[in-house]
CSV table of C-alpha atoms in Angstrom, one decimal:
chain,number,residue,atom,x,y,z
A,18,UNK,CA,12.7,60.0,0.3
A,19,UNK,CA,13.1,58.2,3.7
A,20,UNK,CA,11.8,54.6,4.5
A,21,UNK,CA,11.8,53.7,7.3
A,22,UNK,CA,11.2,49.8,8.1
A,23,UNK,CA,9.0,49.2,11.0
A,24,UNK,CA,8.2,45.8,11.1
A,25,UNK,CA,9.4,42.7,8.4
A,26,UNK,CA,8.4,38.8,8.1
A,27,UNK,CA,10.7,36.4,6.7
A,28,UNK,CA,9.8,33.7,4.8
A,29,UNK,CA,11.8,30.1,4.1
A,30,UNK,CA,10.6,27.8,1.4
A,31,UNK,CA,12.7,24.2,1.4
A,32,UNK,CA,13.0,21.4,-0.7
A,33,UNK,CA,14.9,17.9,-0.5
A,34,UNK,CA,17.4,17.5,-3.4
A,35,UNK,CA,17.3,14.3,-4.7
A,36,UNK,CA,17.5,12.5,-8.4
A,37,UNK,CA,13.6,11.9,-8.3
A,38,UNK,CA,10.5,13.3,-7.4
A,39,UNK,CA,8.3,11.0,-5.6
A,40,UNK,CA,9.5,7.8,-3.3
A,41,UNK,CA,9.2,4.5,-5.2
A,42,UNK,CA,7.8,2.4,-2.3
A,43,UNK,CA,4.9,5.3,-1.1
A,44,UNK,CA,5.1,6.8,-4.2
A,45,UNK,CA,4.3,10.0,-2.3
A,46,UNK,CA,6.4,13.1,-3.1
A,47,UNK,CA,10.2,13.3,-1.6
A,48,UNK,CA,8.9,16.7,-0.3
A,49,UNK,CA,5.6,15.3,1.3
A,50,UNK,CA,6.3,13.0,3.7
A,51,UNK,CA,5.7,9.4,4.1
A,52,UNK,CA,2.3,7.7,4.3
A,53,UNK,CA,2.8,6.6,8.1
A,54,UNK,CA,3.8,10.2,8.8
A,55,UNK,CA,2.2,13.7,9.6
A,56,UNK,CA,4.7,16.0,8.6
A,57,UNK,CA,7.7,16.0,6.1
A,58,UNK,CA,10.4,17.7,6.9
A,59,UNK,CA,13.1,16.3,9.2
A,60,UNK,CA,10.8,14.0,11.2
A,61,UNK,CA,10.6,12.0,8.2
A,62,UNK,CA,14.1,12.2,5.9
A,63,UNK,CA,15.2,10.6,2.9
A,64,UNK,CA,17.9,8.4,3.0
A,65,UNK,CA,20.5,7.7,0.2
A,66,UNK,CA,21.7,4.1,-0.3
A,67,UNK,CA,25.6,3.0,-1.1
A,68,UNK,CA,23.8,2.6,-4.8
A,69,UNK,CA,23.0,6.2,-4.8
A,70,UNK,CA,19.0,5.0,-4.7
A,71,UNK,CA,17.0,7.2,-2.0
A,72,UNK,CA,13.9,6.5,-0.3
A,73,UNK,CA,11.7,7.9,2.9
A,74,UNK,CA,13.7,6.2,5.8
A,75,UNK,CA,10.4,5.2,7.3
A,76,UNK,CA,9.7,3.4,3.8
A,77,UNK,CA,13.3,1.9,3.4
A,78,UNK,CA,13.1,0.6,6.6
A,79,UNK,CA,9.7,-1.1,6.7
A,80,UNK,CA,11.3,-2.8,3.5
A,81,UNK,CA,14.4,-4.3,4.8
A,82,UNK,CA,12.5,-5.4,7.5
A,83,UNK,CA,10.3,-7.8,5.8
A,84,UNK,CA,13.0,-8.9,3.4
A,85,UNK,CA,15.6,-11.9,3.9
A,86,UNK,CA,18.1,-9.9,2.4
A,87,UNK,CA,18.7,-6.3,2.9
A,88,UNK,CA,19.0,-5.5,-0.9
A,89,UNK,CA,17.6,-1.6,-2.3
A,90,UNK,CA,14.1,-2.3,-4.0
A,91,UNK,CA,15.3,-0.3,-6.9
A,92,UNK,CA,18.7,-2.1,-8.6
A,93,UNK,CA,18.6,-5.0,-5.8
A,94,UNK,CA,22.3,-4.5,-4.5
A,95,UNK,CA,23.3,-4.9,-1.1
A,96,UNK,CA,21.5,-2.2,0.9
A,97,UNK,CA,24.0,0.1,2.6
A,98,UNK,CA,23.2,3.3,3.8
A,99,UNK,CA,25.5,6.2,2.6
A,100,UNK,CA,26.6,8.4,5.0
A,101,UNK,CA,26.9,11.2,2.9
B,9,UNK,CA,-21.8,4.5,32.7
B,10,UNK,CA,-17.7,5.0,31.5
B,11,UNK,CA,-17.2,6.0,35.3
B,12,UNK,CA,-18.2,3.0,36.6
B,13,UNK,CA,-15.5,1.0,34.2
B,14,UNK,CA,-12.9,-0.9,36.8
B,15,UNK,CA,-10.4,1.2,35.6
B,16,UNK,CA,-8.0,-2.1,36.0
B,17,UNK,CA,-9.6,-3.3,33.2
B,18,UNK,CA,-9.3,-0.2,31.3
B,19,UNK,CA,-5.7,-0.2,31.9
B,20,UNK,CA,-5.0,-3.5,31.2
B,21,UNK,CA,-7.2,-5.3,27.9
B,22,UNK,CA,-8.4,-2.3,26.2
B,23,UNK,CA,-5.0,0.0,25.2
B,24,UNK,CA,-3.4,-3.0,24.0
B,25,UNK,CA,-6.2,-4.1,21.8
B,26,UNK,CA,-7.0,-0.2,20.7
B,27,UNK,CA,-3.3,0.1,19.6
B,28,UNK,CA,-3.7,-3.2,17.5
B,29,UNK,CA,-6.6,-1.7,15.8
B,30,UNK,CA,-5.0,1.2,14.9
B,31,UNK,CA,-1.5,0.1,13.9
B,32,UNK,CA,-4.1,-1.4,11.4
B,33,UNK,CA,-5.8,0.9,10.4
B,34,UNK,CA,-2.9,2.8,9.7
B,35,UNK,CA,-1.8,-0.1,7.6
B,36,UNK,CA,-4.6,-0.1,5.8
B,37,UNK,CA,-4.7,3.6,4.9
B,38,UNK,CA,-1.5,3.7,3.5
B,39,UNK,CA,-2.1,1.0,1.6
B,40,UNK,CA,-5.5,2.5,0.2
B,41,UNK,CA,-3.2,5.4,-0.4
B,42,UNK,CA,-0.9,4.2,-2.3
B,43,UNK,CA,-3.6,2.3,-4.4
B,44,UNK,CA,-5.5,5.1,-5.1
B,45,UNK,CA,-2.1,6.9,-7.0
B,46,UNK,CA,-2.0,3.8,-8.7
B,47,UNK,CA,-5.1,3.7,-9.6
B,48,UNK,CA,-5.1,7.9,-11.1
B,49,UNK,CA,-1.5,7.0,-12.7
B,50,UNK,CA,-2.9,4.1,-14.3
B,51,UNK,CA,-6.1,5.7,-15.6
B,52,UNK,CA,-3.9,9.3,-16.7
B,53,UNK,CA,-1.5,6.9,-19.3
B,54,UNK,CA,-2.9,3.9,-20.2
B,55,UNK,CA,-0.9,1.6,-21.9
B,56,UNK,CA,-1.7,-0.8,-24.7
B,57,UNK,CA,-3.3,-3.7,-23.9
B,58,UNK,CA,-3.0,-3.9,-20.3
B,59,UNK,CA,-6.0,-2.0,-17.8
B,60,UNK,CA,-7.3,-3.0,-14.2
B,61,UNK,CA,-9.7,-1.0,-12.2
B,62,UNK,CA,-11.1,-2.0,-8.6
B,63,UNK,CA,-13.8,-4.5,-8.8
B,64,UNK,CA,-16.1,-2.7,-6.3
B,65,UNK,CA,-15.6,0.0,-3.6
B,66,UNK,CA,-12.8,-2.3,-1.6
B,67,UNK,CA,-10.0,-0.4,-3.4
B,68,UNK,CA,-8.2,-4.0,-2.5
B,69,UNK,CA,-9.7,-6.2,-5.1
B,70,UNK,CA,-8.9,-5.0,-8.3
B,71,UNK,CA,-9.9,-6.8,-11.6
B,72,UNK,CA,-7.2,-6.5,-14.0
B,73,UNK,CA,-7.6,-7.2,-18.4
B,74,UNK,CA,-4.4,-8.2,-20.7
B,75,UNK,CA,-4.3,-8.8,-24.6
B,76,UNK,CA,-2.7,-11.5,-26.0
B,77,UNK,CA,0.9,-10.0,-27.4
B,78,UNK,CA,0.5,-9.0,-30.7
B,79,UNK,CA,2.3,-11.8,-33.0
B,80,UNK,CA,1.8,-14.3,-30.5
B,81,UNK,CA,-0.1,-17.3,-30.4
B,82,UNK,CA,-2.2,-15.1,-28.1
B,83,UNK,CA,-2.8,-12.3,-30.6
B,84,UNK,CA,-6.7,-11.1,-30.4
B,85,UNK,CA,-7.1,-13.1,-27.0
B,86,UNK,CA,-8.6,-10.8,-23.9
B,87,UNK,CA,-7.6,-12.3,-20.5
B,88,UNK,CA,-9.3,-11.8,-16.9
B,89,UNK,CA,-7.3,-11.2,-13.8
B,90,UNK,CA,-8.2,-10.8,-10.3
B,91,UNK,CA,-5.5,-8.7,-8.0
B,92,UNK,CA,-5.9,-9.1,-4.6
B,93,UNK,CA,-4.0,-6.7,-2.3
B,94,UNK,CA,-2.6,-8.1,1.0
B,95,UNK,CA,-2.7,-5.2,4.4
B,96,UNK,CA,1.2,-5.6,4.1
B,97,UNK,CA,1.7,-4.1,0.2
B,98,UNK,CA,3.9,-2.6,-1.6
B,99,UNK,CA,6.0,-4.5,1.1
B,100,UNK,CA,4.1,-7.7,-0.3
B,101,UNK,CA,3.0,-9.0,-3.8
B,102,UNK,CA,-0.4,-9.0,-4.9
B,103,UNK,CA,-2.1,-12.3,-5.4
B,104,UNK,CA,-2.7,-12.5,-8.5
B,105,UNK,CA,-5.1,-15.3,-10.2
B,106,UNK,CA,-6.1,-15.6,-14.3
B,107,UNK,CA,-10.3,-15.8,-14.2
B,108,UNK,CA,-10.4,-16.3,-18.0
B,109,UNK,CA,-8.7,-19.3,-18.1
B,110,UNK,CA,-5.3,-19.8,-19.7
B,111,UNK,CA,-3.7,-22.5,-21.4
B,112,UNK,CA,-0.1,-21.7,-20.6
B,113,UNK,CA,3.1,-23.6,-19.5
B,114,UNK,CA,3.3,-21.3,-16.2
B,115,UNK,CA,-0.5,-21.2,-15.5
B,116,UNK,CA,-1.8,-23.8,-13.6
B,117,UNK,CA,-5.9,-25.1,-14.4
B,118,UNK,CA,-7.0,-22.9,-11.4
B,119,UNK,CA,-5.3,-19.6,-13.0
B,120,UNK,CA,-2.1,-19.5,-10.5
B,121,UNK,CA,0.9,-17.9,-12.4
B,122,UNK,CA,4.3,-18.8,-11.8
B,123,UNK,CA,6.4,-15.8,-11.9
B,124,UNK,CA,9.9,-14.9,-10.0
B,125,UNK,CA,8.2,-11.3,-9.6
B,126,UNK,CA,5.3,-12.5,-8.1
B,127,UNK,CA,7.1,-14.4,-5.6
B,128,UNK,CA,10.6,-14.2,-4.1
B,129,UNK,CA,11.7,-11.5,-7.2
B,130,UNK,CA,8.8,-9.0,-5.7
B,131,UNK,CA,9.7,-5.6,-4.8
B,132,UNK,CA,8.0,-3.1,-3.1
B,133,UNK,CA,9.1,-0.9,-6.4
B,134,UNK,CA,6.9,-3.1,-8.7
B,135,UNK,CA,2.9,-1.8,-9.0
B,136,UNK,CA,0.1,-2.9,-11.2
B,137,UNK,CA,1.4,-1.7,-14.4
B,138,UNK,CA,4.1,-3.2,-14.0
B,139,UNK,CA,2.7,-6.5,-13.2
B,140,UNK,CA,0.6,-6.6,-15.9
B,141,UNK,CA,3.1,-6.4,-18.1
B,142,UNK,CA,5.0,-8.6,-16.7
B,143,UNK,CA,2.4,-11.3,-17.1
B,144,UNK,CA,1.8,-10.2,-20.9
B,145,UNK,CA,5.3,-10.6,-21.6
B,146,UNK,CA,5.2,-14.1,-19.9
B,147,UNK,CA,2.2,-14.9,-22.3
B,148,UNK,CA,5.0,-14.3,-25.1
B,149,UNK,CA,7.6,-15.6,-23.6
B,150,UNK,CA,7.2,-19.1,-21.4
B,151,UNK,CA,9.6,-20.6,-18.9
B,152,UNK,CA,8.8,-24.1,-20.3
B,153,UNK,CA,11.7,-25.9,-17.6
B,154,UNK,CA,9.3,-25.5,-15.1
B,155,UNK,CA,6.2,-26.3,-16.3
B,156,UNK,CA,3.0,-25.6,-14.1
B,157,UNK,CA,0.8,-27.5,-17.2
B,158,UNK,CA,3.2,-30.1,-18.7
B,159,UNK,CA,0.7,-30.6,-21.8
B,160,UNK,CA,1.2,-26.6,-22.5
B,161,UNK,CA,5.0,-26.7,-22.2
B,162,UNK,CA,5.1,-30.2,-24.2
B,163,UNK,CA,3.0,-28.7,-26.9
B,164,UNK,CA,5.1,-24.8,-26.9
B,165,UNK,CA,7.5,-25.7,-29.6
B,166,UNK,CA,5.3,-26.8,-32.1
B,167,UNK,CA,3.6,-23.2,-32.5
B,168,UNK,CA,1.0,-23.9,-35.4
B,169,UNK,CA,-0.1,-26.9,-33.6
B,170,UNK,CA,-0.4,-24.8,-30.5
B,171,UNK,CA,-2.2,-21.5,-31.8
B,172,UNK,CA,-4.4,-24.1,-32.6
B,173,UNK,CA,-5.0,-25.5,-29.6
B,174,UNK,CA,-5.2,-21.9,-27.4
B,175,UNK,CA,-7.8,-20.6,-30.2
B,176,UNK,CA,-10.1,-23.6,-29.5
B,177,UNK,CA,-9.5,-23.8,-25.8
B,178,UNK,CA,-9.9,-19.7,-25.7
B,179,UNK,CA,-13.3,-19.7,-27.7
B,180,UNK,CA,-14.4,-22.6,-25.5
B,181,UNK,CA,-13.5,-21.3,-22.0
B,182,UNK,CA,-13.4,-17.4,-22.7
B,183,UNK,CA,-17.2,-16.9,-21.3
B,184,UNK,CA,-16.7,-19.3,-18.1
């Protein structure tokens, strides 16, 4: 038997990898995006901090912000990000 | 009628106003947002002696209830709270007030609540559960070197003396 392929559509399915499921300040999922945003994906990334905690970048952000001291929500170290 | 608008004015008072209104608005819906997983999270696994639900549609007002810990003076007591969500949380605390009032050496005669987490020790990581439980454990556990009622942290050591004093104050105060 012969095939012959006329036509095809490819389809991508992606996920981020992180330790965790849904953000800790939005609590929305890593693979949604974050509340201020439309669409997840790389408009809205996740960021990983020197303590290996990772957020929406939007969220972290907004949190340093209105802090005194830029420490990570979760373990209240030192924020830095990590440029992995 | 919009044609005849000086479009000076147009340009100049209204976009900056409109903005405004919507950078709160989508404040405010993030915030609801965020509430409202709350809200199914804390209704899919309750825990034990801690529950809060909104106290009308304004998903910012919540009423929260805590039992007494078990083995406490407070054992069998049921205690009122009122959360109050500002535009700015999780990035914000909660205030949070007793309405059943509480004799306690970190809650004042108006139902304030001294507690790190509340204040300065907030993060935007902390929700109601957690706050709840917070406050329960402070029930059991008082920081009586900075008393908000003196009499309370005076009277904390002496444990029989002061089960006996909560019960009567409870039973007095626990319909007001």
């Amino acid at each position: 038997m012969k095939v012959t392929v006329k036509s095809w559509t490819g389809v991508a399915t992606w996920r981020w990898v992180a330790n965790d499921d849904n953000c800790g300040i939005c609590r929305m999922p890593f693979d949604s995006c974050c509340p201020d945003c439309k669409l997840p994906g790389d408009d809205c990334p996740l960021v990983w901090g020197a303590c290996s905690h990772c957020f929406h970048i939007h969220c972290i952000v907004k949190w340093l912000h209105s802090q005194p001291q830029q420490q990570c929500p979760m373990c209240r170290q030192d924020w830095k990000f990590n440029n992995k | 009628m919009a044609q005849n608008i000086n479009p000076h004015y147009a340009s100049s008072s209204n976009p900056a106003k409109q903005n405004e209104d919507t950078i709160k608005l989508k404040d405010n819906h993030a915030v609801s947002k965020r509430l409202q997983k709350e809200l199914m999270e804390l209704m899919r696994c309750a825990d034990k002696g801690i529950s809060a639900f909104p106290e009308s549609e304004n998903l910012f007002k919540w009423i929260g209830t805590i039992n007494g810990p078990q083995e406490t003076v407070y054992a069998g007591h049921k205690y009122k709270l009122s959360l109050e969500f500002p535009n700015s949380y999780p990035y914000a605390p909660p205030m949070v007030k007793f309405i059943t009032p509480c004799f306690h050496p970190n809650v004042d005669t108006c139902g304030l609540i001294c507690l790190d987490i509340l204040k300065d020790k907030w993060t935007a990581l902390y929700d109601v559960r957690t706050v709840l439980l917070s406050i329960q454990s402070l029930l059991a556990e008082p920081n009586t070197h900075s008393p908000l009622n003196q009499q309370a942290s005076y009277l904390w050591p002496n444990q029989p003396a002061y089960k006996k004093y909560v019960d009567e104050f409870y039973n007095k105060h626990r319909d007001s």
